[in-house]
Amino acid sequence: MIIEPCDKIDIARILIERIDGVVAQARVSTLALANAVLERWASDAPEKGEGRCQIQIIFEDGLQYRSHIGLTRSQKRISLSKHLRQQLDGMTSPQPAGRKKKNDSGGIISITQPALSLSVEAMLTRYDI
């Protein structure tokens, strides 16, 4: 039996909002544009510590992914796709006792879709992240 690769479900929109006291919001339609916004905002992050942003990705089929990302002034390149994959991978990887996740964003991860429950692996396979 040959399984044909199917087209991945595209992103409809990405909503980004600063939640660290700075008033800023953006609505974009691609991960590349989201990266550009986050990189620009990282340059305005505090000299010590980090800025915080809330991310909401809405896919064309209605699936919504919500999370947080921290921004530091020293960041030159930001990959929201890489960040999301690391968060999703962290949801499925068992962590040894006493060890923290290397890339813990400290944010709440929420995946919602009215009629369908997906595993993290299925989400990575099915959606264009």
GROMACS .gro file of C-alpha atoms in nm:
model
  129
    1MET     CA    1   0.000   0.000   0.000
    2ILE     CA    2   0.145   0.336  -0.104
    3ILE     CA    3   0.049   0.637   0.103
    4GLU     CA    4   0.046   0.957  -0.096
    5PRO     CA    5   0.176   1.262   0.083
    6CYS     CA    6  -0.104   1.512   0.135
    7ASP     CA    7  -0.080   1.886   0.126
    8LYS     CA    8  -0.032   2.037   0.468
    9ILE     CA    9  -0.298   2.262   0.613
   10ASP     CA   10  -0.189   2.625   0.581
   11ILE     CA   11  -0.194   2.903   0.836
   12ALA     CA   12  -0.488   3.142   0.799
   13ARG     CA   13  -0.345   3.406   1.035
   14ILE     CA   14  -0.105   3.461   1.322
   15LEU     CA   15  -0.190   3.705   1.600
   16ILE     CA   16   0.099   3.833   1.811
   17GLU     CA   17   0.063   4.055   2.116
   18ARG     CA   18   0.318   4.193   2.359
   19ILE     CA   19   0.224   4.100   2.716
   20ASP     CA   20   0.516   4.259   2.898
   21GLY     CA   21   0.377   4.609   2.945
   22VAL     CA   22   0.457   4.730   2.593
   23VAL     CA   23   0.145   4.789   2.385
   24ALA     CA   24   0.197   4.622   2.048
   25GLN     CA   25  -0.008   4.386   1.834
   26ALA     CA   26   0.042   4.233   1.491
   27ARG     CA   27  -0.167   4.021   1.259
   28VAL     CA   28   0.022   3.842   0.984
   29SER     CA   29  -0.043   3.549   0.751
   30THR     CA   30   0.292   3.367   0.738
   31LEU     CA   31   0.560   3.242   0.973
   32ALA     CA   32   0.820   3.452   0.787
   33LEU     CA   33   0.625   3.771   0.857
   34ALA     CA   34   0.576   3.667   1.221
   35ASN     CA   35   0.953   3.613   1.252
   36ALA     CA   36   1.014   3.963   1.115
   37VAL     CA   37   0.773   4.117   1.369
   38LEU     CA   38   0.929   3.923   1.658
   39GLU     CA   39   1.283   4.017   1.551
   40ARG     CA   40   1.184   4.385   1.537
   41TRP     CA   41   1.022   4.361   1.881
   42ALA     CA   42   1.326   4.177   2.024
   43SER     CA   43   1.535   4.485   1.951
   44ASP     CA   44   1.304   4.676   2.191
   45ALA     CA   45   1.325   4.410   2.466
   46PRO     CA   46   1.463   4.516   2.805
   47GLU     CA   47   1.843   4.524   2.835
   48LYS     CA   48   1.816   4.272   3.118
   49GLY     CA   49   1.551   4.004   3.120
   50GLU     CA   50   1.314   3.946   2.835
   51GLY     CA   51   1.005   4.074   2.663
   52ARG     CA   52   0.704   3.841   2.645
   53CYS     CA   53   0.462   3.784   2.359
   54GLN     CA   54   0.146   3.583   2.326
   55ILE     CA   55   0.114   3.393   1.997
   56GLN     CA   56  -0.208   3.260   1.844
   57ILE     CA   57  -0.190   3.066   1.518
   58ILE     CA   58  -0.516   2.992   1.342
   59PHE     CA   59  -0.506   2.732   1.066
   60GLU     CA   60  -0.739   2.719   0.767
   61ASP     CA   61  -0.938   2.429   0.915
   62GLY     CA   62  -1.001   2.616   1.243
   63LEU     CA   63  -0.733   2.457   1.459
   64GLN     CA   64  -0.587   2.714   1.698
   65TYR     CA   65  -0.248   2.700   1.867
   66ARG     CA   66  -0.172   2.941   2.151
   67SER     CA   67   0.156   2.989   2.329
   68HIS     CA   68   0.403   3.244   2.464
   69ILE     CA   69   0.751   3.333   2.348
   70GLY     CA   70   1.021   3.528   2.525
   71LEU     CA   71   1.227   3.790   2.342
   72THR     CA   72   1.575   3.903   2.438
   73ARG     CA   73   1.763   4.195   2.291
   74SER     CA   74   2.052   3.968   2.193
   75GLN     CA   75   1.834   3.760   1.958
   76LYS     CA   76   1.924   3.828   1.596
   77ARG     CA   77   1.720   3.559   1.421
   78ILE     CA   78   1.392   3.420   1.548
   79SER     CA   79   1.222   3.114   1.404
   80LEU     CA   80   0.867   3.080   1.530
   81SER     CA   81   0.842   2.749   1.344
   82LYS     CA   82   1.143   2.611   1.533
   83HIS     CA   83   1.005   2.744   1.862
   84LEU     CA   84   0.668   2.575   1.802
   85ARG     CA   85   0.825   2.245   1.701
   86GLN     CA   86   1.040   2.249   2.017
   87GLN     CA   87   0.735   2.320   2.231
   88LEU     CA   88   0.536   2.042   2.065
   89ASP     CA   89   0.829   1.803   2.093
   90GLY     CA   90   0.858   1.894   2.461
   91MET     CA   91   0.495   1.793   2.510
   92THR     CA   92   0.569   1.439   2.391
   93SER     CA   93   0.923   1.384   2.524
   94PRO     CA   94   0.946   1.246   2.877
   95GLN     CA   95   1.175   1.459   3.092
   96PRO     CA   96   1.422   1.297   3.332
   97ALA     CA   97   1.343   1.368   3.697
   98GLY     CA   98   1.505   1.686   3.823
   99ARG     CA   99   1.585   1.826   3.475
  100LYS     CA  100   1.419   2.122   3.313
  101LYS     CA  101   1.342   2.136   2.946
  102LYS     CA  102   1.623   2.314   2.763
  103ASN     CA  103   1.391   2.543   2.569
  104ASP     CA  104   1.112   2.594   2.821
  105SER     CA  105   0.925   2.909   2.723
  106GLY     CA  106   0.741   2.923   3.053
  107GLY     CA  107   0.422   2.977   2.857
  108ILE     CA  108   0.093   2.799   2.842
  109ILE     CA  109   0.045   2.586   2.534
  110SER     CA  110  -0.311   2.541   2.418
  111ILE     CA  111  -0.431   2.358   2.109
  112THR     CA  112  -0.801   2.380   2.032
  113GLN     CA  113  -1.023   2.259   1.755
  114PRO     CA  114  -1.395   2.198   1.795
  115ALA     CA  115  -1.437   1.852   1.641
  116LEU     CA  116  -1.099   1.681   1.629
  117SER     CA  117  -0.836   1.577   1.880
  118LEU     CA  118  -0.487   1.528   1.735
  119SER     CA  119  -0.167   1.390   1.875
  120VAL     CA  120   0.135   1.615   1.859
  121GLU     CA  121   0.293   1.388   1.595
  122ALA     CA  122  -0.021   1.410   1.381
  123MET     CA  123  -0.023   1.788   1.416
  124LEU     CA  124   0.338   1.818   1.301
  125THR     CA  125   0.264   1.594   1.004
  126ARG     CA  126  -0.065   1.753   0.905
  127TYR     CA  127  -0.008   2.126   0.961
  128ASP     CA  128   0.235   2.362   0.792
  129ILE     CA  129   0.453   2.463   1.087
   0.00000   0.00000   0.00000
